[in-house]
Short mmCIF file of C-alpha atoms in Angstrom, two decimals:
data_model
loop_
_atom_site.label_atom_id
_atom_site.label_comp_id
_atom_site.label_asym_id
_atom_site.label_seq_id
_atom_site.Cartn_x
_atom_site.Cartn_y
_atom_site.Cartn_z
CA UNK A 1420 -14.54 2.03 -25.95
CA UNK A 1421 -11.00 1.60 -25.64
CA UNK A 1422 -11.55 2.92 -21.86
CA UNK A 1423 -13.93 -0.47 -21.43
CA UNK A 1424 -11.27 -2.40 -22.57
CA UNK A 1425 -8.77 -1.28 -20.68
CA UNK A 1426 -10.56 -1.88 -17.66
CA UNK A 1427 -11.77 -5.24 -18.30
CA UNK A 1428 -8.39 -6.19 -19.01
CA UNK A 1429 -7.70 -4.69 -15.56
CA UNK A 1430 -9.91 -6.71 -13.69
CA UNK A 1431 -8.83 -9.91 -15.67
CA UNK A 1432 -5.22 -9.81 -14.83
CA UNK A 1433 -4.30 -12.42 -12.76
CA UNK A 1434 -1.74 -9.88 -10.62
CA UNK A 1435 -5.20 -8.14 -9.64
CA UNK A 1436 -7.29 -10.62 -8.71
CA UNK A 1437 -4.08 -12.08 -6.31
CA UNK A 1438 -3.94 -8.62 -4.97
CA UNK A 1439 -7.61 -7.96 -4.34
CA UNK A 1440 -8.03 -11.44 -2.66
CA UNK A 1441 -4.91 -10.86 -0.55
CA UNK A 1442 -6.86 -7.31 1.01
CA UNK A 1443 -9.92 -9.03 1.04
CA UNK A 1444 -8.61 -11.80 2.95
CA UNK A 1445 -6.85 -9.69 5.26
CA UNK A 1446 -9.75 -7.99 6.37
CA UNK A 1447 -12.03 -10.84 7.18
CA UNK A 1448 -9.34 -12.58 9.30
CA UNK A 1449 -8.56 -9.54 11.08
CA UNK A 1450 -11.97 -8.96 11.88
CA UNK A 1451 -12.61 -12.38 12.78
CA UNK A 1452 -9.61 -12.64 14.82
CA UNK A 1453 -10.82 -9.24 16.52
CA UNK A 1454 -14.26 -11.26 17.52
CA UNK A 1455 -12.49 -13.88 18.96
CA UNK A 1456 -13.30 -14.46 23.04
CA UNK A 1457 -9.43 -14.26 24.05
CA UNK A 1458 -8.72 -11.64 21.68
CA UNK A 1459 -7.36 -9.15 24.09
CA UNK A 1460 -5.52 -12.13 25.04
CA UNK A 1461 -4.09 -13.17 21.59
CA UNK A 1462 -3.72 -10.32 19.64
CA UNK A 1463 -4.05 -6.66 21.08
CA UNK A 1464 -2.40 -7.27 24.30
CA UNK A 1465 0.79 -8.85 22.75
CA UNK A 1466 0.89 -6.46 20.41
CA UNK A 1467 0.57 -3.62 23.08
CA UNK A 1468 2.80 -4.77 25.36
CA UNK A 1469 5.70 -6.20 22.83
CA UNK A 1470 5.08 -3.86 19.62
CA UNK A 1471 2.93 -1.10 20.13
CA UNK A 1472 4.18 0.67 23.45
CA UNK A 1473 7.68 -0.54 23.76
CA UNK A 1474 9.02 2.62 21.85
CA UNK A 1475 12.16 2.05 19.67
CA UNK A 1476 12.53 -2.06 20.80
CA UNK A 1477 8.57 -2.83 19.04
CA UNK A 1478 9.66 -1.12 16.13
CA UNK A 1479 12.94 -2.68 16.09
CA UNK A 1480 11.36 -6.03 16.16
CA UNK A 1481 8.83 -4.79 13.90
CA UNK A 1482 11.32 -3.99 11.31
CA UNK A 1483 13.58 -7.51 11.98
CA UNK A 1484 10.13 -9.65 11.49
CA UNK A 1485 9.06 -8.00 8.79
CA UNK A 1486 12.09 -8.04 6.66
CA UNK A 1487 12.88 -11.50 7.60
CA UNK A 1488 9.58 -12.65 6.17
CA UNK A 1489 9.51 -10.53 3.05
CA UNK A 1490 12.90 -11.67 2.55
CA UNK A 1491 11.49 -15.57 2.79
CA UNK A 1492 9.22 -14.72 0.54
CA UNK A 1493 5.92 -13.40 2.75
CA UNK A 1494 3.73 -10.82 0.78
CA UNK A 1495 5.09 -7.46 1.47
CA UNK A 1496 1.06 -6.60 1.66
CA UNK A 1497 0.60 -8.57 5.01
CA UNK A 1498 3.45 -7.14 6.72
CA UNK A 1499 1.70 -3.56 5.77
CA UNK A 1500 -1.55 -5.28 7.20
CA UNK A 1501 -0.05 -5.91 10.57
CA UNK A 1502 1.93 -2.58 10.62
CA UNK A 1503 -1.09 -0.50 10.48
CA UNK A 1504 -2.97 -2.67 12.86
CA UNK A 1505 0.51 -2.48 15.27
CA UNK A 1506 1.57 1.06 14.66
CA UNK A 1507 -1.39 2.89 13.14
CA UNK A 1508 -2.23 3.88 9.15
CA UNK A 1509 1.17 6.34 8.95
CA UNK A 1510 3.85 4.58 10.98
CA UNK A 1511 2.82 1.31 10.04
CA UNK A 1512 3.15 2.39 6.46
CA UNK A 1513 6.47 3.95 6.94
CA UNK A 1514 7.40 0.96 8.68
CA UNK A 1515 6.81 -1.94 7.23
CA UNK A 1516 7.90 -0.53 3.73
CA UNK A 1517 11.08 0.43 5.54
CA UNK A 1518 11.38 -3.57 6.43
CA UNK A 1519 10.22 -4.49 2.63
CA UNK A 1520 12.85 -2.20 1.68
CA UNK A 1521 15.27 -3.63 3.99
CA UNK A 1522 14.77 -7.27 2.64
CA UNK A 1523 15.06 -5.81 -0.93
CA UNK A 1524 18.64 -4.77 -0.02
CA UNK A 1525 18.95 -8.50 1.72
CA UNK A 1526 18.05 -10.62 -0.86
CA UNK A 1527 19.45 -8.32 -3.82
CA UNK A 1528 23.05 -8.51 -2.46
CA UNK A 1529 22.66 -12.41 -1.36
CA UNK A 1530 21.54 -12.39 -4.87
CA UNK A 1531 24.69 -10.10 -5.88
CA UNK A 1532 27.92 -11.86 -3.74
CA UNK A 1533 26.66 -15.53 -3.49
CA UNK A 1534 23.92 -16.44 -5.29
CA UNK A 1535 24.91 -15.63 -9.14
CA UNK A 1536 25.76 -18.48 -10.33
CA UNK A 1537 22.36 -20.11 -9.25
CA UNK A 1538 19.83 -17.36 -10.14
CA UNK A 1539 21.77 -16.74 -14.03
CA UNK A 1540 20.96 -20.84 -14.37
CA UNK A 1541 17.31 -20.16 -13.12
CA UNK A 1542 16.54 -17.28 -15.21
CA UNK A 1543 18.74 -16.80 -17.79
CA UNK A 1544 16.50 -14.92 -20.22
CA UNK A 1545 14.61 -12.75 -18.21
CA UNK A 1546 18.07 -11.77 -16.74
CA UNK A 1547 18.81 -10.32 -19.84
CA UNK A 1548 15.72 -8.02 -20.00
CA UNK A 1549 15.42 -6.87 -16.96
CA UNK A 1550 19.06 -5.49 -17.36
CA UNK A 1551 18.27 -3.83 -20.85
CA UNK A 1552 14.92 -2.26 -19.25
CA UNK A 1553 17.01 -1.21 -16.09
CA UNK A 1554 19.88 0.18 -17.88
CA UNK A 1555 18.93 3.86 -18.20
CA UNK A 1556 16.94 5.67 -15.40
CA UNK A 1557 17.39 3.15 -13.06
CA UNK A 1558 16.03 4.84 -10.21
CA UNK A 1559 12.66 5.70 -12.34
CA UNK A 1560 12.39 1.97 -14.03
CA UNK A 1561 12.61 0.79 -10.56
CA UNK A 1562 9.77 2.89 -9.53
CA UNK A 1563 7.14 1.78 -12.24
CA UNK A 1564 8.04 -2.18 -11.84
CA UNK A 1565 7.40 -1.77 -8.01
CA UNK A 1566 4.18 0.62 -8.97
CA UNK A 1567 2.84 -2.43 -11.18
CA UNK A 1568 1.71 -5.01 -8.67
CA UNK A 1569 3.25 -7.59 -10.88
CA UNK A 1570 5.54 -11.14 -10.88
CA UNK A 1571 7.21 -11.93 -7.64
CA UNK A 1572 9.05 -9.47 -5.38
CA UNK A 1573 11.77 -12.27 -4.03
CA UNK A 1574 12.23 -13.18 -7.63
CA UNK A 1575 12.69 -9.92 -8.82
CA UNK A 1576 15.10 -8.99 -5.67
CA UNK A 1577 17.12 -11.93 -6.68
CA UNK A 1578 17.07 -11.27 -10.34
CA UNK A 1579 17.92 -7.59 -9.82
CA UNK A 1580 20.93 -8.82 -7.95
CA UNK A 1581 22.88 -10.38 -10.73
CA UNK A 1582 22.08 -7.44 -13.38
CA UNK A 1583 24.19 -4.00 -13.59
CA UNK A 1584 21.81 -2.50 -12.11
CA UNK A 1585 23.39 -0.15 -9.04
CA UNK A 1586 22.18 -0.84 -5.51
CA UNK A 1587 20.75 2.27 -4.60
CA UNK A 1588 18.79 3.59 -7.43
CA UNK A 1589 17.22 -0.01 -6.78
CA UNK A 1590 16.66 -0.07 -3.85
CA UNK A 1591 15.52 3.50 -2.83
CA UNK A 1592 13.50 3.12 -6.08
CA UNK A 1593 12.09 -0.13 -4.73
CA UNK A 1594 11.19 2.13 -1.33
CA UNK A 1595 9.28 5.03 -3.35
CA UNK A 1596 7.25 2.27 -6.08
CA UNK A 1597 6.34 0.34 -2.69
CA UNK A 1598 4.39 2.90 -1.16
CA UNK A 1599 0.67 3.52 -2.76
CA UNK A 1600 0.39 -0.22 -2.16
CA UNK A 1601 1.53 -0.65 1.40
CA UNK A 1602 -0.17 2.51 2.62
CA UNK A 1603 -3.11 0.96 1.24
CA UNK A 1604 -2.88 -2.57 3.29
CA UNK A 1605 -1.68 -0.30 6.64
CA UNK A 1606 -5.12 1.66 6.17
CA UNK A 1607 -6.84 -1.78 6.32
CA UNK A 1608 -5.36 -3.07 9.29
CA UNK A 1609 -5.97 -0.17 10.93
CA UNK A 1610 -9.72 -0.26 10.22
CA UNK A 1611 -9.67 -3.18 11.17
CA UNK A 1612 -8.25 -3.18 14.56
CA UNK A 1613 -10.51 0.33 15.47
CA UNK A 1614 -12.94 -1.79 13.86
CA UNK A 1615 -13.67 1.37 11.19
CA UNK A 1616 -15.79 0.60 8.03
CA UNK A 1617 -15.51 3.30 6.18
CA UNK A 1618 -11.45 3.02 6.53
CA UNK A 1619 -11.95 -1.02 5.31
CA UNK A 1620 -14.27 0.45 2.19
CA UNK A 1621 -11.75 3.27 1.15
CA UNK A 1622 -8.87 0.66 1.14
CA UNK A 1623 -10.47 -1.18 -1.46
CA UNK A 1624 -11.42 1.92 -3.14
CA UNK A 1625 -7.80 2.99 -2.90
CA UNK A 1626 -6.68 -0.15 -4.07
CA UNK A 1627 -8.41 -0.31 -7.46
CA UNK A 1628 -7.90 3.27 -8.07
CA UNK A 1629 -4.14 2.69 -7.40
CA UNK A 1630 -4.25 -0.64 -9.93
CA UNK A 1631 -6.07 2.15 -12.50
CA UNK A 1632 -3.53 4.06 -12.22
CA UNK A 1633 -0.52 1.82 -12.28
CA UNK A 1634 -2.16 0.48 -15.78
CA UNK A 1635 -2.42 4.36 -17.28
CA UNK A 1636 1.51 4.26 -16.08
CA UNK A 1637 2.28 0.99 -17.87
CA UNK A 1638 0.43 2.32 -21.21
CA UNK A 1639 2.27 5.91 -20.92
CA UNK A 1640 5.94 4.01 -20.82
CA UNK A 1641 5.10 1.77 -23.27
CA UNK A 1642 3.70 4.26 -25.84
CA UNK A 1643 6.94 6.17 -24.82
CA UNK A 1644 9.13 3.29 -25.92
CA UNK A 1645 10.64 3.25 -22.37
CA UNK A 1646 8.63 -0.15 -21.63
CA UNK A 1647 8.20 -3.25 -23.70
CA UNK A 1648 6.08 -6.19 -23.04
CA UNK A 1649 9.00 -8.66 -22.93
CA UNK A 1650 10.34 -6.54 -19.98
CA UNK A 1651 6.93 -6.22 -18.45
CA UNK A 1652 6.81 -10.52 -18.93
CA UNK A 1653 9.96 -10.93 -17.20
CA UNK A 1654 8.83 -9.56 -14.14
CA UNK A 1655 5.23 -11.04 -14.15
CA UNK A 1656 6.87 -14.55 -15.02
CA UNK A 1657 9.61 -13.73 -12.05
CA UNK A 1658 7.31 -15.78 -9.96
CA UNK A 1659 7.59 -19.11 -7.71
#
């Protein structure tokens, strides 16, 4: 019974159904884009000649594009998206969470040197409790708010930033909690660009059995007493 429950509240959180449109969207533009006339043209040509096979310069570019948009604010899923279509499921993965990562470290210490004054007038309160819930462990708190597809990651960069919270354990947590979900998008765009069903289907599969899991996480830390809903809230509300 309590299974049922669980899972209905699962499917009814609002952070799921955002997530599970955002793959699902992904994969019917990509493979409409990949039916397109001129799409050798548009799409793998560029990609080939400016991305794909120009070595350490496409990844370079990769990495500048991707953390430039994630820190603007661009879902950290679509740059996954376009890393496995650009670089393949692994090295898109690696990739474009290295470039999520790398715009965690941007907007955190924007957040840190110039930007305090603003962000502890914007969000005050949930200030607060993210800095009690990322006072001990860190490194592993980090971990489980990136693992639960929750709130806003700009928001919770910037928020980070102004708490006494330690760069690294942040961000390298950030880096490790980021994974499951971006190696889920990167399988989709790579299905999508070998235009491979079965690698589109097991996304999805992946993804739900990743959100699953990420909800058996939440309940473990909170029947711990290492998690509390109010920090859980602060991160969800962290959102623009």
């Amino acid at each position: 019974m309590s299974t049922k429950i669980s899972n209905t509240r699962l499917f009814a959180a609002p952070w799921f159904k955002s997530s599970l449109i955002l793959l699902l969207v992904c994969a019917v533009v990509g493979f409409l884009v990949s039916l397109l006339p001129y799409n050798e043209v548009l799409n793998k040509n560029w990609v080939d000649v400016h991305i794909r096979n120009s070595g350490i310069t496409g990844m370079v570019i990769f990495l500048l594009i991707g953390a430039g948009a994630t820190a603007l604010g661009a879902p950290r899923q679509m740059v996954a998206f376009l890393g496995g279509y650009a670089f393949g499921f692994i090295a898109g993965c690696l990739l474009a969470t290295l470039a999520t990562a790398i715009s965690c470290l941007v907007t955190f210490s924007f957040s840190r040197q110039l930007g305090r004054r603003f962000i502890q007038q914007r969000f005050a309160r949930r200030i607060q409790r993210i800095d009690r819930f990322l006072h001990h462990d860190p490194l592993t708190k980090t971990i489980v708010i990136r693992l639960l597809p929750v709130g806003n990651n700009l928001v919770t960069n910037l928020i980070a930033g102004v708490t006494h919270v330690r760069t690294a354990p942040f961000v390298i947590g950030s880096f490790i909690g980021y994974l499951p979900q971006m190696a889920i998008f990167a399988l989709m765009g790579k299905g999508i660009v070998v235009l491979s069903a079965w690698k589109i289907i097991l996304s999805v599969v992946l993804f739900i059995i990743s959100a699953v899991l990420s909800l058996r996480l939440y309940k473990q830390y909170k029947a711990a007493r290492l998690l509390d809903d109010e920090s859980v809230e602060s991160v969800a509300d962290s959102s623009v």
